[in-house]
Short mmCIF file of C-alpha atoms in Angstrom, two decimals:
data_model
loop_
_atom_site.label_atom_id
_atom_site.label_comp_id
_atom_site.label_asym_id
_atom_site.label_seq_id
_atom_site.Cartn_x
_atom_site.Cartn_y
_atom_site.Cartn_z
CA UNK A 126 5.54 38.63 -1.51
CA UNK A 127 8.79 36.28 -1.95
CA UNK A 128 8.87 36.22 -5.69
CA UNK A 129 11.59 33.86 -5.19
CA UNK A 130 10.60 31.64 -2.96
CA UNK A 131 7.37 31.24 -5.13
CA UNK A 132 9.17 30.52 -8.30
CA UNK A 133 11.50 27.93 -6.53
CA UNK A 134 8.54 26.34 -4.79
CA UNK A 135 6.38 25.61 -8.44
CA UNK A 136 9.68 24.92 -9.89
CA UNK A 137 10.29 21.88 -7.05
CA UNK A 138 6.66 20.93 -7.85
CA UNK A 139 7.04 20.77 -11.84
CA UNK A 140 10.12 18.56 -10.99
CA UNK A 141 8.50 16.23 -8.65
CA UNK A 142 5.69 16.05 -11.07
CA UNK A 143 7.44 14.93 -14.19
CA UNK A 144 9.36 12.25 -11.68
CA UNK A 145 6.15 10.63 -10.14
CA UNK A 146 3.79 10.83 -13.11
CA UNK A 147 4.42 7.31 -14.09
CA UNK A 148 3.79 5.99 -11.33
CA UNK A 149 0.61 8.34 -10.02
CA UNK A 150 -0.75 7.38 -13.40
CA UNK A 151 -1.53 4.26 -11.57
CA UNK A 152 -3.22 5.84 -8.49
CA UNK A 153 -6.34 8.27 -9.63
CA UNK A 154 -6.52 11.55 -7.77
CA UNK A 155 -9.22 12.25 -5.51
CA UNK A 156 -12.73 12.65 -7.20
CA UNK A 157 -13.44 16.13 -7.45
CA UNK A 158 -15.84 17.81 -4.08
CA UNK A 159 -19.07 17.58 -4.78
CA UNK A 160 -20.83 21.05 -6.72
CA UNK A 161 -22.99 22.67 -4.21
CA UNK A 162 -26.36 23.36 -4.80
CA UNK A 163 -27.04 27.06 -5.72
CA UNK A 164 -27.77 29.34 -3.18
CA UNK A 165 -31.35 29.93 -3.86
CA UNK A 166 -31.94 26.13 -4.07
CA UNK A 167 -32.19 23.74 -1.25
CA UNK A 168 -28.77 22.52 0.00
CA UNK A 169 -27.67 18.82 -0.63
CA UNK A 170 -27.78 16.22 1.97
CA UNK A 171 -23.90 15.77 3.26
CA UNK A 172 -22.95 12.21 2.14
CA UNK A 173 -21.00 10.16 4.67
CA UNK A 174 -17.20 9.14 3.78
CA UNK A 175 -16.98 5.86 2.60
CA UNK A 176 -13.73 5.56 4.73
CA UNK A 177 -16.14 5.54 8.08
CA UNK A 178 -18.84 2.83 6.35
CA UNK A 179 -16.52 0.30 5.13
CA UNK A 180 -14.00 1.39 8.43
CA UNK A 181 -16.99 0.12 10.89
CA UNK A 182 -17.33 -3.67 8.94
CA UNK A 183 -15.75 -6.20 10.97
CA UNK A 184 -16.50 -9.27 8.93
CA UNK A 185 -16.85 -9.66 5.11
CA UNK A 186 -19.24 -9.84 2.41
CA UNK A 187 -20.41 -13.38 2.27
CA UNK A 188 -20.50 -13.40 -1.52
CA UNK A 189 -18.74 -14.81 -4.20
CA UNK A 190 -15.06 -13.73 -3.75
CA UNK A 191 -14.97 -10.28 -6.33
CA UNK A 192 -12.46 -7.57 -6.15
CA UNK A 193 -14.80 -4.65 -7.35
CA UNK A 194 -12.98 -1.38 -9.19
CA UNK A 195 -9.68 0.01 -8.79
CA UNK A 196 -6.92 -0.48 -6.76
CA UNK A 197 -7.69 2.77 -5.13
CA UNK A 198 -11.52 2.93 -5.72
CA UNK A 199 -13.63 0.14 -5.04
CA UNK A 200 -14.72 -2.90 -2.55
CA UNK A 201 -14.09 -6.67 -2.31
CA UNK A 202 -16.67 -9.06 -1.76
CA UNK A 203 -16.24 -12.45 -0.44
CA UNK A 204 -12.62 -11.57 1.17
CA UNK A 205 -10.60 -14.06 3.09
CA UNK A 206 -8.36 -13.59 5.94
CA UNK A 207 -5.35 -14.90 6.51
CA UNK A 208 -4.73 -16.38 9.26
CA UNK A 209 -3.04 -14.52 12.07
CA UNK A 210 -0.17 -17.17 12.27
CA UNK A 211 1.71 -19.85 9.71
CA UNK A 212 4.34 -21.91 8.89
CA UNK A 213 6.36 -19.16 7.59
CA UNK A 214 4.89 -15.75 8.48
CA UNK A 215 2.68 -13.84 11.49
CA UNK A 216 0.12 -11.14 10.37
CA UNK A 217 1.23 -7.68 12.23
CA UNK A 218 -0.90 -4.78 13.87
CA UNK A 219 -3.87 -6.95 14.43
CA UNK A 220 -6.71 -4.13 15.81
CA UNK A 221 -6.47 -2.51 12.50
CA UNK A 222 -8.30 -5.57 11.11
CA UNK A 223 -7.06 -5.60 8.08
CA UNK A 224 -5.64 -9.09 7.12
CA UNK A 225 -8.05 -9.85 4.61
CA UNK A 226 -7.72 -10.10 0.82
CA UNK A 227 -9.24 -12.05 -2.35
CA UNK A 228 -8.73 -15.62 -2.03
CA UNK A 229 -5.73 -14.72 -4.36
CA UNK A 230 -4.14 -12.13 -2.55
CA UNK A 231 -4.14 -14.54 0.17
CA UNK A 232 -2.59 -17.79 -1.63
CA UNK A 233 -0.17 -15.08 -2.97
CA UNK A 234 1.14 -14.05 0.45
CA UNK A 235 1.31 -17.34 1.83
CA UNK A 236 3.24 -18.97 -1.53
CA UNK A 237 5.89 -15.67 -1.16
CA UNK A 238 6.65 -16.92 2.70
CA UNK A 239 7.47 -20.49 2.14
CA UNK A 240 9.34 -19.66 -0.93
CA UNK A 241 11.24 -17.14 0.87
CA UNK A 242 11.76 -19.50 3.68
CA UNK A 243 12.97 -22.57 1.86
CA UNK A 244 14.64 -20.74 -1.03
CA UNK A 245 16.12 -17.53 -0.11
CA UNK A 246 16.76 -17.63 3.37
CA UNK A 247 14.30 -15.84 5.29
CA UNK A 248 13.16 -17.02 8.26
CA UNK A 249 9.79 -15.88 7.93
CA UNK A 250 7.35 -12.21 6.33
CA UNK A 251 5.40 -10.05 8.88
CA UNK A 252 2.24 -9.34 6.93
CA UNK A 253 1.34 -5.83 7.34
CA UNK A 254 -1.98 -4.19 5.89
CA UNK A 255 -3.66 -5.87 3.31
CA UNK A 256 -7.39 -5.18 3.18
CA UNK A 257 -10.28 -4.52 5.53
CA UNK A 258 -13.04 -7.00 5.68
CA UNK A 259 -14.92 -5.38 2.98
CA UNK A 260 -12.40 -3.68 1.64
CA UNK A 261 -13.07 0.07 0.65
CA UNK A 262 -11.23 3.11 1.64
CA UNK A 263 -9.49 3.06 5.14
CA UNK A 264 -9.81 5.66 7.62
CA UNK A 265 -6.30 5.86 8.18
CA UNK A 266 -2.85 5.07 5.92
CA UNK A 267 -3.66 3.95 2.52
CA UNK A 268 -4.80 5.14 -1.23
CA UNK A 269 -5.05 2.04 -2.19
CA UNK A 270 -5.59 -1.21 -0.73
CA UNK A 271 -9.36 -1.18 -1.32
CA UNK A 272 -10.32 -4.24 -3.64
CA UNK A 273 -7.85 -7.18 -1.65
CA UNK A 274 -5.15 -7.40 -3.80
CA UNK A 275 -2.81 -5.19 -2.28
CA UNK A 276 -0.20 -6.55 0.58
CA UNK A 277 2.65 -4.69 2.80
CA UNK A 278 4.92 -6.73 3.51
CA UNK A 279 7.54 -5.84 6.30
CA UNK A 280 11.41 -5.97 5.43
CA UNK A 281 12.11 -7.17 9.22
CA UNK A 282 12.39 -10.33 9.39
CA UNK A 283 10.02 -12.59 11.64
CA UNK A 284 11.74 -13.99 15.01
CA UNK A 285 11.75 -17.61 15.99
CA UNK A 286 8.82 -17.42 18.14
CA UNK A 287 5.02 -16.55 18.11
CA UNK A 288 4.50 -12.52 19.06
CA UNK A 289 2.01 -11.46 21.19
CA UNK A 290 -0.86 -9.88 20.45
CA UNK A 291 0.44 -7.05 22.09
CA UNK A 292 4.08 -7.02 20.39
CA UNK A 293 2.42 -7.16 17.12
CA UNK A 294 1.15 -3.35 18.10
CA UNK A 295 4.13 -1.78 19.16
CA UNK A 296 7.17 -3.63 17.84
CA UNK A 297 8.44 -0.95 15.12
CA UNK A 298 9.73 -1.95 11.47
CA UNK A 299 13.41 -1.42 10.71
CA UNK A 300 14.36 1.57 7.88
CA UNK A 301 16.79 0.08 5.25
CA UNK A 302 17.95 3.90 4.08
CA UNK A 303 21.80 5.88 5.85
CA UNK A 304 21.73 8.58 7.80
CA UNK A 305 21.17 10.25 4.64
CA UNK A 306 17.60 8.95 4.72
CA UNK A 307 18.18 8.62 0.57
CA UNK A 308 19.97 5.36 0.22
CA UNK A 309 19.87 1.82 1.66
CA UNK A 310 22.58 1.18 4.49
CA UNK A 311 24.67 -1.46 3.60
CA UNK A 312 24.90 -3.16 7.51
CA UNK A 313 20.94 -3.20 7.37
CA UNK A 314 19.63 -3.65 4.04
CA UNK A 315 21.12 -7.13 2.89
CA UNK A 316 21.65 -9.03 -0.17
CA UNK A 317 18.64 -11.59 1.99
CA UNK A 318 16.45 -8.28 1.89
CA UNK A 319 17.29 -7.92 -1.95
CA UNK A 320 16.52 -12.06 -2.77
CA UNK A 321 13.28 -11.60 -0.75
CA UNK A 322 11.96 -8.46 -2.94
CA UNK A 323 12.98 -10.16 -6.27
CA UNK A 324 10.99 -13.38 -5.00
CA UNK A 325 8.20 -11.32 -4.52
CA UNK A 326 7.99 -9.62 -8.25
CA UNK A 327 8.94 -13.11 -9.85
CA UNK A 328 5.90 -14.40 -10.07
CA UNK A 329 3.55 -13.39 -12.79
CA UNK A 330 0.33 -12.64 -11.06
CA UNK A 331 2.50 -10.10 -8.95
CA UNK A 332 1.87 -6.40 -11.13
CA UNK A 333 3.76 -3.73 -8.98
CA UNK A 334 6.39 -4.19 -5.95
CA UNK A 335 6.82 -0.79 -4.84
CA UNK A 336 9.80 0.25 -2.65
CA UNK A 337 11.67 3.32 -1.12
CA UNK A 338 13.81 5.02 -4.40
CA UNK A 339 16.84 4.01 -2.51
CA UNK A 340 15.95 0.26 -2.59
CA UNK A 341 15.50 0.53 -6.18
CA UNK A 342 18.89 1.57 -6.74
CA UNK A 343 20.63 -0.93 -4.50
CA UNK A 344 18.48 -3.44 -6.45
CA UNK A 345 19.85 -1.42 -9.72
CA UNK A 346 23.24 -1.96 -8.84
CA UNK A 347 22.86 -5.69 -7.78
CA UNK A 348 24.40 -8.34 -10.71
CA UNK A 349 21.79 -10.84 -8.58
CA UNK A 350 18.96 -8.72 -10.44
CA UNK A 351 17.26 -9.65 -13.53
CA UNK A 352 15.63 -7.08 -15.61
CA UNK A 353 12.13 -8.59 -16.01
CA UNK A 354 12.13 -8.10 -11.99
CA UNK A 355 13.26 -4.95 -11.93
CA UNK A 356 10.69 -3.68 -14.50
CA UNK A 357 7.87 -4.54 -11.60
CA UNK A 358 10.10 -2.87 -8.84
CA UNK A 359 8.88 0.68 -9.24
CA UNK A 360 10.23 3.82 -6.96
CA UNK A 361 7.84 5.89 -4.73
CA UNK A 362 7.25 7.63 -1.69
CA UNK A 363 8.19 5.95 1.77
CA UNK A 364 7.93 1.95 1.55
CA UNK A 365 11.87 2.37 2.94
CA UNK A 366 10.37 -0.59 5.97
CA UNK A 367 8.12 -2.37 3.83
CA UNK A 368 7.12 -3.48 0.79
CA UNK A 369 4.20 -2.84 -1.24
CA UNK A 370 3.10 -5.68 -3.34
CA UNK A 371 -0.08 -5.82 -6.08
CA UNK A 372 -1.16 -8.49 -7.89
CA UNK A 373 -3.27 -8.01 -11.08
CA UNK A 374 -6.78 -8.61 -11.04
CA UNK A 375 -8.18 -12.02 -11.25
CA UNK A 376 -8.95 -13.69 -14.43
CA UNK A 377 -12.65 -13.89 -15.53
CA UNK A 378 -13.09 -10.92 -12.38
CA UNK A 379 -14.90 -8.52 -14.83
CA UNK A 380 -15.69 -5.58 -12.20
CA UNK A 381 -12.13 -5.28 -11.69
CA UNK A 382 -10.63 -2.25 -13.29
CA UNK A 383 -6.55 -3.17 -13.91
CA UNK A 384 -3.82 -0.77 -14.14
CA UNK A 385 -1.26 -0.33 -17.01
CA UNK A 386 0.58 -2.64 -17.15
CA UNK A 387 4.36 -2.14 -16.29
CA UNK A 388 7.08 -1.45 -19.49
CA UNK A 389 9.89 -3.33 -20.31
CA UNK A 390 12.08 -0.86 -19.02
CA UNK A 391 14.20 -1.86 -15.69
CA UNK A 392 13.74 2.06 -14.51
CA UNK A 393 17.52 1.49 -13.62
CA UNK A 394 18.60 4.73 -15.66
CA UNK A 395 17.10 8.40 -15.87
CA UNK A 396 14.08 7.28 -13.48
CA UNK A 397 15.98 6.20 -10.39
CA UNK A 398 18.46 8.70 -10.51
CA UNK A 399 16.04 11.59 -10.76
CA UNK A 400 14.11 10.04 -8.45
CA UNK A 401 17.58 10.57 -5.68
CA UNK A 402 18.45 13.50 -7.27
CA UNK A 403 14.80 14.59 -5.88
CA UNK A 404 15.36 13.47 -2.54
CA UNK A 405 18.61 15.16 -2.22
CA UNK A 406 17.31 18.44 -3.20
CA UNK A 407 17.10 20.76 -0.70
CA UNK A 408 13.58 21.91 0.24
CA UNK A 409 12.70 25.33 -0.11
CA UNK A 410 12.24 27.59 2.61
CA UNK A 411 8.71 27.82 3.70
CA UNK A 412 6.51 30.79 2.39
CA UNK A 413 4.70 32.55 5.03
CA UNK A 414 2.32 34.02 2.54
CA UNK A 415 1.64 30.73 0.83
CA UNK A 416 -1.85 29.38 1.94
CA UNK A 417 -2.35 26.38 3.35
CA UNK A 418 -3.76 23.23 0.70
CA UNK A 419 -7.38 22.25 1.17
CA UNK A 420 -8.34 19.15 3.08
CA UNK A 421 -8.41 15.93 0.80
CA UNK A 422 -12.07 15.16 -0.21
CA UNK A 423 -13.48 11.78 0.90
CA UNK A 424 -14.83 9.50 -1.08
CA UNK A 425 -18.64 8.77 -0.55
CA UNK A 426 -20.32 5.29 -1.02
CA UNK A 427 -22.06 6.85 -4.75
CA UNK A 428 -18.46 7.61 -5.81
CA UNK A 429 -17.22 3.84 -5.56
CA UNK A 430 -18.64 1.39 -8.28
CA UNK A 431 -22.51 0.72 -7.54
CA UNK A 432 -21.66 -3.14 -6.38
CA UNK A 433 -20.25 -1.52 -3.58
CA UNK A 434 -23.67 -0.95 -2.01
CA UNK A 435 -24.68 -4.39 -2.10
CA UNK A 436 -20.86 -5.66 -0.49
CA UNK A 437 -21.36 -2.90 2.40
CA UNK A 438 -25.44 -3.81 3.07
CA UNK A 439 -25.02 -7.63 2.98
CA UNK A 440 -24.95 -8.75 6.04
CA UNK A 441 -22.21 -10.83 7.58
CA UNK A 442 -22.47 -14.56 7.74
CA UNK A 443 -21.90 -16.02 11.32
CA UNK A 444 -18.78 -14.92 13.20
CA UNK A 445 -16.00 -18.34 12.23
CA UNK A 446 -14.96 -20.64 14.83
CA UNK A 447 -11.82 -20.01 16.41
CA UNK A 448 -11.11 -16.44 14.47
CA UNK A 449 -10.38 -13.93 17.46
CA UNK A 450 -12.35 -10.71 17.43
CA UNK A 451 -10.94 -7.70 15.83
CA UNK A 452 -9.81 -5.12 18.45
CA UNK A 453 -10.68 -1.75 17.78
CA UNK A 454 -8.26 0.85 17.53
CA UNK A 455 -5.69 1.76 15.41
CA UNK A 456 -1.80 1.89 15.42
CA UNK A 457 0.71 4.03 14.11
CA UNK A 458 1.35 3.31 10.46
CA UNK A 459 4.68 1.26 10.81
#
């Protein structure tokens, strides 16, 4: 065995640990996999993923508008889309179906992109994944994003024309990090990029904005930034083309579980630099005698809160005029 490559390997994981706790605080880990039954005893019915239930629904729950548990475990009822095309933004990567939110989530999105237009410059958002039409977990790309209130928001901006339904699928976002794929480059990610984040986490129903670590230092070291702002900006993983933002849940919404809410701390200090010292540290070399992690358990339907039944059984009211059927498929995650 490589003693040392063992010991540098849990080291690197104690690190990133301490770094991402605050933040993974806000994102439960997976339920634990089911017990099985003892072997003498009759073996338990496999439950089906909730990803592939709520992943078939094309159209929402025609009830009153809910987001139901957390961010990353739970359901929306009563979601709203929105639409595919407006004044000041075009929803992207349409055949993953997932441009609906809570009526709030919605308004949100929409206020952000003619604010954005007529105050900072930006000609327009692409609206990435929000929410599928009953919301749950998603087969494919996301933790989170289950109860509506959850939005990506691309940092390209959108061009002066409508897109095709087809150039919605395969036009790429742009990366705002160097060739050191740690922080922003300078020529890409611009001070318009920068007013268009703090827009975002200005207004108060707005709870999180993440972004890449190196975003949150150029926003660090930007005099334009205001500390109440920053304190919503929070580093993680990726979200170096996009930007994730969460608003909190909606007042008198009682099956909505809510996260911590965020310090007072602008994060411009110890966090964000160990955060880039992290991502500059070289990876250890692989260890052939390590095994291989275990596959991610699923969540089933009788993990998620028990409303969730009722939002995936109801059926769907008739199709809207005008909406254009989903397309079935999915893209690549960018």
């Amino acid at each position: 065995m490589r003693v040392g490559n063992t010991v540098a390997t849990a080291l690197a994981g104690l690190w990133l640990l301490a770094v991402a706790l605050p933040v993974l605080a806000e994102e439960p880990a997976a339920p634990a996999a089911p017990k099985l039954a003892a072997k003498d005893g009759p073996k338990a019915k496999p439950q089906p993923e909730a990803r592939k239930l709520f992943g078939a629904k094309q159209e929402p729950a025609p009830l009153e508008a809910r987001a139901i548990g957390f961010y990353s475990r739970g359901c929306l009822a009563g979601a709203k889309p929105i639409a595919i095309d407006g004044p000041a933004w075009q929803a992207m990567r349409l055949s993953r179906n997932r441009n609906w939110g809570h009526p709030n989530l919605v308004a949100l999105v929409q206020r952000l992109a003619v604010d954005a237009k007529a105050k900072d410059g930006w000609r327009g958002l692409l609206v990435g994944d929000m929410s599928q039409p009953r919301g749950g977990p998603m087969l494919t790309g996301h933790a989170s994003h289950q109860v509506g209130l959850d939005a990506d928001i691309w940092l390209t901006e959108m061009p002066d024309r409508r897109m095709t339904r087809r150039e919605r699928e395969d036009m790429s976002a742009v990366s705002m990090l160097g060739s050191d794929g740690v922080l922003v480059d300078p020529k890409v990610f611009t001070p318009a990029h920068a007013r268009l984040i703090r827009r975002a986490a200005s207004y108060p129903e707005v709870e999180r904005v993440l972004v890449h670590p190196g975003i949150k230092k150029a926003l660090c070291e930007d005099p334009a930034s205001d500390k109440a702002s920053l304190a919503k900006i929070r580093p993680f993983w990726g979200h170096h083309y996009h930007m994730h933002v969460r608003i909190g849940c909606p007042p008198g919404n009682d099956l909505c579980k809510a996260q911590p809410p965020a310090t007072a701390d602008d994060g411009c200090g110890k966090e964000v630099d160990t955060w880039i010292a992290l991502l500059r540290r070289p990876k250890p070399p692989p260890d052939p005698e390590k095994k291989p992690p275990r596959p991610r358990p699923q969540l089933t339907l009788d993990q998620l809160p028990a409303e969730c039944r009722l939002v995936l059984e109801t059926p769907a009211a008739p199709a809207a005029a005008g909406r254009p059927p989903a397309q079935k498929g999915a893209s690549r995650d960018k």
